[in-house]
Coordinates of C-alpha atoms in Angstrom, one line a residue:
M8 CA 9.2 -59.7 -92.1
N9 CA 8.2 -63.0 -93.8
K10 CA 4.9 -62.4 -95.6
L11 CA 2.8 -64.5 -97.9
N12 CA -0.1 -63.5 -100.1
P13 CA -3.1 -63.3 -97.8
R14 CA -5.4 -65.0 -100.3
Y15 CA -3.0 -67.9 -100.5
V16 CA -2.9 -68.2 -96.8
L17 CA -6.7 -68.2 -96.7
L18 CA -7.0 -70.9 -99.3
A19 CA -4.6 -72.9 -97.2
S20 CA -6.9 -72.5 -94.3
L21 CA -9.6 -74.4 -96.1
L22 CA -7.3 -77.4 -96.1
F23 CA -6.9 -76.9 -92.3
A24 CA -10.6 -76.8 -91.8
A25 CA -11.1 -79.9 -93.8
S26 CA -8.4 -81.7 -92.0
F27 CA -10.5 -82.1 -88.9
S28 CA -13.6 -83.2 -90.7
L29 CA -14.5 -86.9 -90.9
K30 CA -14.0 -87.1 -87.2
A31 CA -10.3 -86.1 -87.3
A32 CA -9.4 -89.5 -88.6
Q33 CA -5.9 -88.6 -89.7
P34 CA -3.3 -87.0 -87.3
Q35 CA -2.2 -83.6 -88.5
A36 CA 1.0 -81.7 -87.9
F37 CA 0.5 -78.2 -86.5
E38 CA 3.4 -75.8 -85.6
I39 CA 4.4 -72.2 -85.4
R40 CA 7.2 -71.8 -87.8
D41 CA 8.7 -69.2 -90.2
G42 CA 6.3 -66.5 -89.0
H43 CA 3.2 -68.6 -89.7
F44 CA 0.7 -71.1 -88.3
M45 CA 1.6 -74.3 -90.3
I46 CA -0.7 -77.3 -90.9
D47 CA 1.1 -80.1 -92.6
G48 CA 3.8 -77.7 -93.7
K49 CA 1.3 -75.2 -95.2
P50 CA 0.5 -71.7 -93.9
E51 CA -2.8 -71.3 -92.1
V52 CA -5.0 -68.4 -91.0
I53 CA -6.9 -69.3 -87.8
M54 CA -10.5 -68.2 -87.7
S55 CA -11.6 -69.1 -84.2
G56 CA -14.5 -68.4 -81.9
E57 CA -14.5 -68.5 -78.1
M58 CA -17.2 -70.7 -76.6
H59 CA -17.1 -72.1 -73.1
Y60 CA -18.4 -75.7 -72.4
A61 CA -19.6 -75.0 -68.9
R62 CA -21.9 -72.1 -70.0
I63 CA -23.9 -74.4 -72.3
P64 CA -25.8 -77.7 -71.5
H65 CA -23.8 -80.5 -72.9
Q66 CA -26.8 -81.6 -75.0
Y67 CA -26.4 -78.4 -77.0
W68 CA -22.6 -78.5 -77.6
R69 CA -22.9 -80.1 -81.0
H70 CA -25.5 -77.7 -82.2
R71 CA -23.5 -74.6 -81.2
L72 CA -20.3 -76.1 -82.8
K73 CA -22.3 -76.7 -86.0
M74 CA -23.3 -73.0 -85.8
M75 CA -19.6 -72.1 -85.7
K76 CA -18.8 -74.3 -88.6
A77 CA -21.6 -72.9 -90.7
M78 CA -20.3 -69.4 -89.9
G79 CA -17.0 -70.4 -91.6
L80 CA -14.8 -70.8 -88.6
N81 CA -12.1 -73.5 -88.4
A82 CA -11.4 -73.5 -84.6
V83 CA -13.0 -73.1 -81.2
A84 CA -11.3 -71.7 -78.2
T85 CA -12.3 -72.4 -74.6
Y86 CA -11.1 -71.6 -71.1
V87 CA -10.9 -74.4 -68.5
F88 CA -12.6 -73.6 -65.2
W89 CA -10.6 -75.1 -62.4
N90 CA -13.2 -74.3 -59.8
I91 CA -15.9 -76.5 -61.3
H92 CA -13.6 -79.4 -61.8
E93 CA -12.2 -79.3 -58.2
P94 CA -15.1 -78.0 -56.1
K95 CA -13.3 -79.4 -53.0
P96 CA -9.6 -80.2 -52.5
G97 CA -8.9 -83.5 -54.3
Q98 CA -12.6 -83.9 -55.4
W99 CA -12.6 -83.9 -59.2
D100 CA -15.6 -83.7 -61.6
F101 CA -15.4 -83.9 -65.3
S102 CA -18.9 -85.2 -65.9
G103 CA -22.0 -83.8 -67.8
D104 CA -21.6 -80.2 -68.6
K105 CA -18.0 -80.4 -67.2
D106 CA -16.9 -83.2 -69.6
L107 CA -14.2 -81.2 -71.3
A108 CA -12.8 -84.2 -73.2
S109 CA -16.1 -84.9 -74.8
Y110 CA -16.5 -81.2 -75.7
I111 CA -13.1 -81.3 -77.5
K112 CA -13.9 -84.5 -79.3
T113 CA -17.2 -83.2 -80.4
A114 CA -15.4 -80.1 -81.8
A115 CA -13.1 -82.4 -83.8
E116 CA -16.0 -84.4 -85.1
E117 CA -17.5 -81.1 -86.4
G118 CA -14.3 -80.2 -88.2
L119 CA -13.0 -77.7 -85.7
S120 CA -9.6 -77.5 -84.1
V121 CA -9.3 -76.5 -80.5
I122 CA -7.4 -73.7 -78.7
L123 CA -7.1 -74.6 -75.0
R124 CA -6.9 -71.9 -72.4
P125 CA -6.3 -73.7 -69.0
G126 CA -5.2 -70.8 -66.9
P127 CA -5.0 -71.5 -64.0
Y128 CA -6.4 -68.0 -64.0
V129 CA -9.0 -67.4 -66.8
C130 CA -10.9 -64.1 -65.9
A131 CA -13.8 -64.8 -68.3
E132 CA -16.4 -62.9 -66.2
W133 CA -16.4 -66.2 -64.2
E134 CA -16.6 -66.6 -60.5
F135 CA -13.1 -65.9 -59.0
G136 CA -11.6 -66.0 -62.4
G137 CA -11.8 -69.8 -62.3
Y138 CA -9.9 -70.2 -59.0
P139 CA -11.5 -72.6 -56.4
W140 CA -12.8 -70.5 -53.5
W141 CA -11.1 -72.8 -51.0
L142 CA -7.7 -71.7 -52.0
Q143 CA -8.3 -68.8 -49.7
N144 CA -8.4 -71.1 -46.7
I145 CA -4.8 -72.4 -47.3
E146 CA -2.6 -70.5 -44.9
G147 CA 0.3 -68.6 -46.6
L148 CA -1.1 -69.1 -50.1
E149 CA -0.8 -66.1 -52.4
L150 CA -2.6 -66.1 -55.7
R151 CA -0.8 -65.4 -59.0
R152 CA 2.6 -65.3 -57.5
D153 CA 5.7 -67.5 -57.3
N154 CA 4.3 -68.9 -54.0
E155 CA 5.1 -72.5 -53.0
K156 CA 1.6 -73.3 -51.7
F157 CA -0.2 -71.8 -54.6
L158 CA 2.0 -73.5 -57.2
E159 CA 1.6 -76.8 -55.4
R160 CA -2.1 -76.6 -56.0
V161 CA -1.7 -75.4 -59.6
G162 CA 0.6 -78.4 -60.3
I163 CA -2.0 -80.8 -59.0
Y164 CA -4.7 -79.2 -61.2
L165 CA -2.6 -79.2 -64.3
E166 CA -1.5 -82.8 -63.9
R167 CA -5.1 -83.8 -63.4
L168 CA -6.2 -81.8 -66.4
N169 CA -3.6 -83.4 -68.5
K170 CA -5.0 -86.8 -67.6
E171 CA -8.3 -85.7 -69.1
V172 CA -7.2 -84.0 -72.3
G173 CA -3.5 -84.4 -72.7
D174 CA -3.9 -87.2 -75.3
L175 CA -6.1 -84.8 -77.4
Q176 CA -3.2 -82.5 -78.2
V177 CA -2.1 -82.2 -81.9
T178 CA 1.2 -83.7 -80.9
K179 CA -0.6 -86.9 -80.2
G180 CA -2.9 -86.8 -83.2
G181 CA -5.7 -84.8 -81.5
P182 CA -7.5 -81.5 -82.2
I183 CA -5.9 -79.3 -79.5
V184 CA -3.5 -77.2 -81.6
M185 CA -2.4 -74.6 -79.1
V186 CA -2.3 -74.2 -75.3
Q187 CA -2.4 -70.8 -73.6
V188 CA -0.1 -70.0 -70.6
E189 CA -1.8 -68.1 -67.8
N190 CA -4.1 -65.3 -69.0
E191 CA -3.8 -61.6 -69.5
F192 CA -0.9 -61.6 -67.0
G193 CA 0.5 -58.4 -68.4
S194 CA -2.5 -56.4 -67.2
Y195 CA -2.2 -57.9 -63.7
A196 CA 1.5 -57.2 -63.6
A197 CA 0.8 -53.6 -64.5
Q198 CA -1.8 -53.3 -61.7
R199 CA 0.3 -55.0 -59.0
K200 CA 3.2 -52.5 -59.1
D201 CA 3.9 -53.5 -55.4
I202 CA 5.5 -56.6 -56.9
P203 CA 8.7 -56.2 -58.9
L204 CA 8.3 -56.9 -62.6
E205 CA 11.1 -59.4 -62.5
E206 CA 9.1 -61.5 -60.0
H207 CA 6.0 -61.3 -62.1
R208 CA 7.8 -62.5 -65.2
A209 CA 9.4 -65.3 -63.2
Y210 CA 6.0 -66.5 -62.0
N211 CA 4.6 -66.4 -65.5
A212 CA 7.5 -68.4 -66.9
K213 CA 7.1 -70.9 -64.2
I214 CA 3.4 -71.6 -65.2
K215 CA 4.8 -72.4 -68.7
E216 CA 7.3 -74.8 -67.2
M217 CA 4.5 -76.4 -65.1
L218 CA 2.3 -76.9 -68.1
T219 CA 5.2 -78.6 -69.9
A220 CA 6.0 -80.8 -66.8
A221 CA 2.3 -81.8 -66.6
G222 CA 2.4 -83.1 -70.2
F223 CA 1.2 -80.2 -72.3
D224 CA 3.5 -80.0 -75.4
A225 CA 1.3 -78.4 -78.1
P226 CA 2.5 -74.9 -79.2
M227 CA 2.0 -72.4 -76.5
F228 CA 1.0 -68.8 -76.5
T229 CA 0.2 -65.8 -74.2
S230 CA -2.7 -63.4 -74.4
D231 CA -2.5 -59.7 -73.5
G232 CA -3.1 -56.3 -74.8
T233 CA -0.2 -55.5 -77.1
W234 CA 0.9 -52.6 -74.9
L235 CA 1.2 -55.1 -72.0
F236 CA 3.6 -57.6 -73.6
E237 CA 6.5 -56.6 -71.3
G238 CA 4.8 -58.1 -68.3
G239 CA 2.8 -60.9 -70.0
S240 CA 5.0 -62.4 -72.7
I241 CA 7.2 -65.5 -72.1
E242 CA 10.1 -66.8 -74.0
G243 CA 9.1 -69.8 -76.1
A244 CA 5.4 -68.8 -76.2
L245 CA 3.8 -66.8 -79.0
P246 CA 2.5 -63.4 -77.8
T247 CA -1.0 -62.6 -79.1
G248 CA -3.0 -59.4 -78.8
N249 CA -6.3 -58.9 -77.1
G250 CA -8.6 -56.3 -78.6
E251 CA -6.0 -55.0 -80.9
N252 CA -7.5 -53.0 -83.8
N253 CA -4.3 -51.6 -85.2
I254 CA -2.7 -54.3 -87.4
E255 CA 0.6 -52.5 -87.7
M256 CA 0.8 -52.2 -84.0
L257 CA 0.0 -55.9 -83.6
R258 CA 2.8 -56.8 -86.0
E259 CA 5.3 -54.5 -84.5
R260 CA 4.7 -55.7 -80.9
V261 CA 4.6 -59.4 -81.8
N262 CA 7.9 -59.0 -83.8
Q263 CA 9.5 -57.3 -80.9
Y264 CA 8.8 -60.1 -78.5
H265 CA 8.9 -63.1 -81.0
G266 CA 12.2 -63.0 -82.7
G267 CA 11.2 -60.4 -85.3
Q268 CA 8.4 -62.4 -86.9
G269 CA 4.8 -63.5 -86.5
P270 CA 2.4 -65.2 -86.8
Y271 CA -0.2 -62.6 -85.8
L272 CA -3.3 -63.6 -83.8
V273 CA -5.9 -61.4 -82.1
A274 CA -6.7 -63.9 -79.4
E275 CA -9.7 -61.9 -78.2
F276 CA -11.5 -60.0 -81.0
Y277 CA -14.4 -58.6 -79.0
T278 CA -17.8 -59.1 -80.8
G279 CA -19.6 -57.6 -77.8
W280 CA -18.9 -56.9 -74.2
L281 CA -19.6 -58.1 -70.6
A282 CA -22.6 -56.8 -68.7
H283 CA -23.2 -55.9 -65.0
W284 CA -26.3 -55.8 -63.0
A285 CA -27.6 -52.2 -62.5
E286 CA -25.7 -51.0 -65.6
P287 CA -26.7 -50.7 -69.3
H288 CA -26.1 -53.8 -71.4
P289 CA -23.4 -53.0 -73.9
A290 CA -24.0 -53.5 -77.6
I291 CA -21.4 -53.4 -80.5
D292 CA -22.6 -52.6 -84.0
A293 CA -22.6 -55.7 -86.3
S294 CA -21.2 -53.7 -89.3
R295 CA -18.2 -52.5 -87.2
I296 CA -17.3 -56.1 -86.3
A297 CA -17.8 -57.2 -90.0
R298 CA -15.5 -54.4 -91.3
K299 CA -12.8 -55.3 -88.9
T300 CA -13.1 -59.0 -89.8
D301 CA -12.7 -58.1 -93.4
E302 CA -9.6 -56.1 -92.6
Y303 CA -8.0 -58.9 -90.6
L304 CA -8.7 -61.4 -93.4
S305 CA -7.5 -59.1 -96.1
N306 CA -4.2 -58.8 -94.2
G307 CA -3.8 -62.5 -93.3
I308 CA -4.4 -61.8 -89.6
S309 CA -5.7 -64.7 -87.5
F310 CA -8.4 -64.1 -84.9
N311 CA -10.6 -65.5 -82.2
F312 CA -14.0 -64.0 -81.8
Y313 CA -14.6 -63.4 -78.1
M314 CA -17.3 -64.4 -77.7
V315 CA -18.8 -66.2 -80.7
H316 CA -21.4 -67.7 -78.3
G317 CA -21.6 -66.6 -74.7
G318 CA -24.2 -68.9 -73.1
T319 CA -25.2 -68.5 -69.5
N320 CA -23.6 -68.1 -66.0
F321 CA -25.8 -70.8 -64.5
G322 CA -25.9 -71.2 -60.7
F323 CA -23.4 -69.0 -58.8
M324 CA -20.7 -68.9 -61.5
N325 CA -21.0 -65.2 -62.5
G326 CA -17.9 -63.2 -61.8
A327 CA -17.7 -59.5 -60.9
N328 CA -15.6 -56.4 -61.5
Y329 CA -14.9 -53.2 -59.5
D330 CA -14.0 -49.6 -60.2
N331 CA -13.6 -46.3 -58.5
K332 CA -17.4 -45.9 -58.0
H333 CA -18.4 -49.5 -57.1
D334 CA -16.7 -51.8 -54.7
I335 CA -18.2 -54.7 -56.8
Q336 CA -20.0 -54.9 -60.1
P337 CA -21.6 -58.4 -60.3
D338 CA -22.0 -59.8 -63.8
L339 CA -25.4 -60.8 -65.2
T340 CA -26.6 -64.4 -65.2
S341 CA -26.9 -64.1 -69.0
Y342 CA -23.6 -64.2 -70.8
D343 CA -25.2 -63.3 -74.1
Y344 CA -22.3 -60.9 -74.6
D345 CA -24.1 -59.4 -77.7
A346 CA -22.3 -62.3 -79.5
P347 CA -23.1 -63.5 -83.0
I348 CA -24.8 -66.6 -81.6
S349 CA -27.3 -65.5 -78.9
E350 CA -27.6 -66.9 -75.4
A351 CA -30.2 -69.4 -76.6
G352 CA -28.2 -70.4 -79.6
W353 CA -29.9 -68.3 -82.2
A354 CA -28.2 -66.7 -85.3
T355 CA -28.3 -63.0 -85.0
P356 CA -27.8 -60.3 -87.7
K357 CA -24.2 -60.1 -86.4
Y358 CA -23.8 -63.8 -87.2
D359 CA -25.2 -63.3 -90.7
S360 CA -22.8 -60.4 -91.4
L361 CA -19.7 -62.2 -90.3
R362 CA -20.7 -65.4 -92.1
N363 CA -21.0 -63.4 -95.3
V364 CA -17.6 -61.8 -94.8
I365 CA -15.9 -65.1 -94.2
A366 CA -17.7 -66.7 -97.2
V367 CA -16.5 -64.0 -99.5
H368 CA -12.9 -64.3 -98.3
T369 CA -12.7 -68.1 -98.4
G370 CA -14.6 -68.3 -101.7
R371 CA -16.6 -71.4 -100.6
K372 CA -20.2 -72.2 -100.0
L373 CA -20.7 -72.6 -96.2
P374 CA -23.0 -75.2 -94.7
E375 CA -26.4 -74.1 -93.7
P376 CA -26.7 -73.3 -89.9
P377 CA -28.6 -75.9 -87.9
K378 CA -32.1 -75.1 -86.9
P379 CA -32.5 -73.6 -83.4
A380 CA -34.1 -75.7 -80.6
P381 CA -37.8 -75.3 -80.4
V382 CA -39.1 -72.5 -78.2
I383 CA -42.2 -72.8 -76.1
E384 CA -44.3 -70.5 -73.9
I385 CA -45.6 -72.3 -70.8
P386 CA -49.0 -71.3 -69.4
A387 CA -48.7 -69.4 -66.1
I388 CA -47.2 -71.7 -63.4
G389 CA -49.1 -71.7 -60.1
L390 CA -47.0 -71.4 -57.0
S391 CA -48.8 -73.6 -54.5
G392 CA -46.4 -73.6 -51.6
I393 CA -44.4 -71.0 -49.7
T394 CA -41.8 -71.4 -47.0
D395 CA -40.6 -68.8 -44.5
L396 CA -36.8 -69.0 -44.9
L397 CA -35.9 -67.3 -41.6
S398 CA -38.1 -69.8 -39.6
Y399 CA -36.7 -72.7 -41.6
L400 CA -33.1 -71.7 -41.0
K401 CA -33.7 -71.3 -37.3
L402 CA -34.5 -75.1 -37.1
Q403 CA -31.0 -75.9 -38.3
K404 CA -27.9 -76.1 -36.1
P405 CA -25.9 -72.8 -36.3
V406 CA -22.2 -72.1 -36.0
V407 CA -21.8 -70.0 -32.8
N408 CA -18.9 -67.7 -32.4
D409 CA -17.9 -64.5 -30.6
Q410 CA -17.1 -62.9 -33.9
V411 CA -18.8 -63.1 -37.3
K412 CA -17.2 -65.6 -39.7
T413 CA -16.7 -65.4 -43.4
F414 CA -18.2 -67.9 -45.9
E415 CA -14.8 -69.4 -46.2
E416 CA -14.3 -69.8 -42.5
L417 CA -17.7 -71.5 -42.4
G418 CA -16.5 -73.9 -45.2
Q419 CA -19.0 -72.5 -47.7
G420 CA -18.2 -71.2 -51.2
Y421 CA -21.5 -69.8 -52.6
G422 CA -25.0 -68.8 -51.7
Y423 CA -26.1 -67.1 -48.5
V424 CA -25.3 -67.0 -44.8
L425 CA -27.7 -65.7 -42.1
Y426 CA -26.0 -63.9 -39.3
S427 CA -28.2 -63.8 -36.2
R428 CA -27.7 -62.4 -32.7
H429 CA -30.0 -61.9 -29.7
F430 CA -29.8 -58.6 -27.8
N431 CA -30.8 -58.6 -24.1
Q432 CA -30.5 -54.9 -23.9
P433 CA -31.7 -52.2 -26.4
I434 CA -29.4 -50.5 -28.7
S435 CA -29.9 -47.9 -31.4
G436 CA -27.9 -45.7 -33.8
T437 CA -25.9 -46.2 -37.0
M438 CA -25.2 -49.8 -37.9
E439 CA -22.0 -50.1 -40.0
I440 CA -21.0 -53.2 -41.9
E441 CA -17.9 -52.1 -43.7
G442 CA -16.9 -55.7 -44.3
L443 CA -20.1 -56.6 -46.2
R444 CA -19.6 -59.0 -49.1
D445 CA -21.9 -58.4 -50.9
Y446 CA -25.7 -57.8 -50.4
A447 CA -27.6 -57.9 -47.1
T448 CA -31.2 -57.7 -46.0
V449 CA -31.6 -56.7 -42.3
Y450 CA -34.4 -57.8 -40.0
V451 CA -35.3 -57.0 -36.4
N452 CA -37.6 -59.5 -34.7
G453 CA -38.6 -60.9 -38.1
E454 CA -39.4 -57.6 -39.8
R455 CA -37.2 -56.2 -42.5
V456 CA -35.8 -52.8 -41.6
G457 CA -33.5 -52.2 -44.5
W458 CA -30.8 -53.5 -46.9
L459 CA -27.2 -52.8 -47.6
N460 CA -25.3 -53.3 -50.8
R461 CA -21.6 -53.3 -51.7
Y462 CA -22.4 -52.3 -55.3
D463 CA -23.2 -48.7 -54.4
R464 CA -21.1 -48.7 -51.2
N465 CA -24.1 -48.6 -48.9
Y466 CA -22.5 -50.0 -45.8
S467 CA -24.5 -48.3 -43.0
M468 CA -28.1 -47.7 -41.9
E469 CA -29.9 -46.4 -38.8
I470 CA -31.3 -49.2 -36.6
D471 CA -33.3 -49.5 -33.5
I472 CA -33.1 -52.8 -31.6
P473 CA -35.5 -53.0 -28.6
F474 CA -35.1 -55.0 -25.4
N475 CA -34.9 -58.8 -25.8
A476 CA -34.8 -58.6 -29.6
R477 CA -33.1 -60.5 -32.4
L478 CA -31.1 -59.0 -35.3
D479 CA -30.9 -61.1 -38.5
I480 CA -28.6 -60.2 -41.4
L481 CA -29.0 -62.3 -44.5
V482 CA -25.9 -61.9 -46.7
E483 CA -25.6 -62.9 -50.4
N484 CA -22.3 -63.7 -52.1
S485 CA -23.0 -61.9 -55.4
G486 CA -20.0 -63.4 -57.2
R487 CA -16.2 -63.1 -56.6
I488 CA -14.2 -60.5 -58.5
N489 CA -12.5 -62.1 -61.5
Y490 CA -10.3 -59.4 -62.8
G491 CA -7.6 -57.0 -61.5
A492 CA -5.7 -56.5 -58.3
E493 CA -8.7 -57.1 -56.0
I494 CA -8.8 -60.7 -57.0
V495 CA -6.6 -61.5 -54.0
N496 CA -9.3 -60.0 -51.7
N497 CA -12.2 -62.3 -52.4
T498 CA -13.6 -63.7 -49.1
K499 CA -17.4 -63.4 -48.7
G500 CA -20.0 -62.8 -46.1
I501 CA -19.2 -60.3 -43.3
V502 CA -15.4 -60.0 -43.3
R503 CA -15.0 -57.4 -40.6
P504 CA -16.9 -56.7 -37.3
V505 CA -20.4 -55.3 -37.2
V506 CA -20.6 -52.0 -35.4
I507 CA -23.7 -50.3 -33.9
A508 CA -23.5 -46.8 -32.4
G509 CA -19.7 -47.0 -32.4
T510 CA -19.7 -50.3 -30.5
E511 CA -18.3 -53.5 -32.1
I512 CA -20.9 -56.2 -31.6
T513 CA -19.4 -59.4 -30.4
G514 CA -20.7 -62.4 -28.4
D515 CA -22.8 -65.4 -29.5
W516 CA -23.3 -64.7 -33.2
E517 CA -25.3 -67.6 -34.7
M518 CA -24.5 -68.3 -38.4
Y519 CA -26.7 -70.4 -40.6
G520 CA -25.3 -71.5 -44.0
L521 CA -27.5 -71.6 -47.1
P522 CA -25.3 -72.8 -49.9
F523 CA -28.2 -73.8 -52.2
D524 CA -26.1 -76.7 -53.7
S525 CA -29.6 -78.2 -54.3
D526 CA -33.1 -76.7 -54.7
M527 CA -33.9 -77.9 -51.2
S528 CA -37.3 -79.1 -52.4
G529 CA -37.2 -82.2 -50.3
D530 CA -36.4 -80.2 -47.1
I531 CA -38.8 -77.3 -47.6
Q532 CA -42.0 -79.3 -48.3
A533 CA -42.1 -80.3 -44.6
R534 CA -42.1 -76.6 -43.7
E535 CA -44.3 -75.4 -46.6
V536 CA -47.5 -73.6 -46.0
R537 CA -50.3 -73.8 -48.6
K538 CA -50.8 -70.5 -50.2
S539 CA -54.5 -70.8 -49.9
Q540 CA -54.3 -70.1 -46.2
P541 CA -55.7 -66.7 -45.2
R542 CA -53.4 -63.8 -44.6
L543 CA -50.3 -65.9 -45.5
L544 CA -49.0 -63.7 -48.3
T545 CA -49.5 -60.5 -46.2
S546 CA -47.7 -62.0 -43.2
L547 CA -44.6 -62.9 -45.3
K548 CA -44.4 -59.7 -47.2
G549 CA -40.9 -58.3 -47.0
L550 CA -39.4 -61.6 -45.8
P551 CA -37.2 -64.0 -47.7
V552 CA -39.2 -67.0 -48.9
L553 CA -39.1 -70.1 -51.0
Y554 CA -41.9 -70.5 -53.5
R555 CA -42.5 -73.9 -55.0
G556 CA -44.7 -74.9 -58.0
M557 CA -45.5 -77.8 -60.3
F558 CA -46.3 -77.8 -64.0
D559 CA -47.0 -80.4 -66.7
L560 CA -45.6 -80.4 -70.2
G561 CA -46.8 -82.4 -73.2
S562 CA -43.6 -81.4 -75.1
T563 CA -40.4 -79.6 -74.2
G564 CA -38.5 -76.6 -75.6
D565 CA -36.4 -73.7 -74.6
T566 CA -38.2 -70.9 -72.8
F567 CA -37.5 -67.8 -70.6
L568 CA -38.8 -67.2 -67.2
D569 CA -40.3 -63.7 -67.0
M570 CA -38.9 -62.2 -63.7
T571 CA -40.5 -58.8 -64.2
G572 CA -42.1 -57.7 -61.0
W573 CA -40.0 -60.0 -58.9
G574 CA -37.4 -58.7 -56.5
K575 CA -34.0 -60.5 -56.1
G576 CA -33.1 -64.2 -55.9
I577 CA -32.4 -67.4 -57.7
V578 CA -34.5 -70.0 -59.5
F579 CA -34.3 -73.8 -59.8
V580 CA -36.1 -75.9 -62.4
N581 CA -36.0 -79.6 -61.9
G582 CA -33.0 -79.2 -59.6
H583 CA -31.0 -77.0 -62.1
N584 CA -30.0 -73.6 -60.8
L585 CA -30.8 -71.2 -63.6
G586 CA -28.9 -68.4 -61.9
R587 CA -29.7 -65.0 -60.3
Y588 CA -32.4 -62.4 -61.1
W589 CA -32.6 -58.8 -59.8
N590 CA -35.3 -56.3 -60.5
V591 CA -32.8 -53.5 -61.3
G592 CA -32.0 -55.2 -64.6
P593 CA -31.0 -54.9 -67.3
Q594 CA -31.7 -58.6 -67.4
Q595 CA -35.4 -59.4 -66.7
T596 CA -35.6 -63.0 -68.0
L597 CA -33.9 -66.2 -67.2
F598 CA -33.0 -68.7 -69.9
V599 CA -34.5 -72.2 -69.4
P600 CA -32.9 -74.8 -71.6
G601 CA -35.4 -77.2 -73.0
V602 CA -33.2 -80.2 -72.3
W603 CA -33.7 -79.4 -68.6
L604 CA -37.5 -79.7 -68.9
L605 CA -39.4 -83.0 -68.8
E606 CA -42.4 -84.3 -70.6
G607 CA -44.9 -84.7 -67.7
K608 CA -44.4 -83.2 -64.3
N609 CA -41.8 -80.4 -63.6
T610 CA -40.8 -78.6 -60.4
I611 CA -39.8 -75.0 -60.0
V612 CA -38.4 -73.5 -56.8
I613 CA -37.8 -69.7 -56.4
F614 CA -35.8 -68.2 -53.6
E615 CA -37.1 -64.6 -53.3
Q616 CA -35.0 -62.4 -51.0
L617 CA -37.1 -59.3 -51.0
N618 CA -40.7 -60.4 -51.4
D619 CA -42.2 -56.9 -51.5
D620 CA -44.9 -58.1 -53.9
P621 CA -45.8 -61.7 -53.0
K622 CA -46.7 -63.9 -56.0
N623 CA -49.2 -66.6 -56.8
E624 CA -47.7 -67.6 -60.2
I625 CA -44.8 -67.1 -62.5
K626 CA -44.9 -66.6 -66.3
T627 CA -42.7 -67.5 -69.2
T628 CA -42.0 -65.7 -72.5
I629 CA -40.4 -66.7 -75.8
T630 CA -38.4 -63.5 -76.0
P631 CA -35.4 -62.7 -73.8
V632 CA -35.3 -59.3 -72.0
L633 CA -31.7 -58.1 -71.5
H634 CA -31.9 -54.3 -71.9
D635 CA -34.5 -53.2 -69.3
L636 CA -32.6 -51.2 -66.7
R637 CA -34.4 -50.0 -63.6
T638 CA -31.8 -48.3 -61.3
D639 CA -34.6 -46.5 -59.4
L640 CA -35.1 -49.9 -57.7
L641 CA -31.6 -49.9 -56.2

């Protein structure tokens, strides 16, 4: 095995870090050669941090990248989220918070190289693992397989992506030094044993070929647990280890699949862990991460902190997992991840520990971290208007069908769908919705009679529908599964027939879409009732409602909405979807970036699904709450 003195390699890394300063004015040569990462012919240790552009307002990108630089890192890694760039077939968006090219250029200006992870599958605790929801509407398409219709769409995506960032590769004088092929495919191959391993490996190799054909020619790599290299490694791509603590195992496995030599990269060195609703928020001790970082650096092992800064799953972009107990485990809106840089961009004790370790090993004085954005506490915001959502939806034109339809069949990716049916004759007994995806509140004649939840496999309830009555079922898509074998089963809404007292309910189902692709403030004001009217709050208790309020600011800053005491729903501020809240926790606050607030008048719209405790106001706080679990409220 070709080894160099680790301290020499680390000193060489300083040259690499400096090479991208001064706005990356001089093209650099980067290659994987002789068992090392080489920059201009000199060995390099990569000290990278994962940070995703779409989880951070673009106005904050430079601040967060400066935080990474001050931590001592020399690279930033990011996934590319296909679904936000192609929300509809052939409709592309690389603007604002989706402007990937600007993100990469900003990283270069701050002296950081870039590791690009374009997928097409990314996992990332992101909705559908980054796949566009509409892929499921293409007949005959099979995800993550050597399938003609799937690969056709992948090819279109990769070619379009190359137009955006291809010229930013190191081979063309840019900061992108490596490109990942697929993502953690070894684990998928291990789970999908119904597909021959040879077919899995052929598919994975084809993704590499398609990246090359699209114009990606920077050095390529794969990313898997080392014990999964058999299914995930590809000839011509460097295998890297995710979560590998055993350095000798990392070397042994990389040597086995890479011609008997390195280099050695822990592509996902976990600083924290993902968090689900209704489950404790994980935390990893800072000293443990610092000790492991010291060990890697002492042995010349490159690494990528996953995550160095998590950010936020704004809107409906949280993903979900599943296990033997839960059919779905939706991820929190916050993607804080217990990372060194907090959700709001603050340096944590973990940040300070890692910064100190890196400074000792590199032997250089690191730049001071930039100051965080100002934080403000806004006086209680009065909620002046309220809208009865069920009544509002019934004014819209429904899709009528003999059978219930999925979100996808209705042409809707995210949000909610109301399934409504009138009964001329009474019926009572057990209502079963085995095809619920994912959370439903149930109403009879405008009164809530229960709720169902895929999380705890609560698919049935007793129901009594009288003569000449209406059944309403409001269904929420809680986020598509992003990891594992179930990613291929990701349609939403009600995906199988509704059954009551053993009878399949068909005939004239009315379906009303509520995608919330805007805050609906222009629409709802016409239906809004002033909250000062008598008995209004009491009459809407237990029903889904839209609250609206206005507030004035003399100056702006980051803040957190305090959702303690609320039920379940989403919040918009000035048209920006902050994401979901749910009283079960552990997250009880929502991050509001100051760059989304305005000096002067601001608008807040809250969709509250449960409304068990109607509100007159909402409060803010300067302290996030991410560890307050209340499973008794499930």
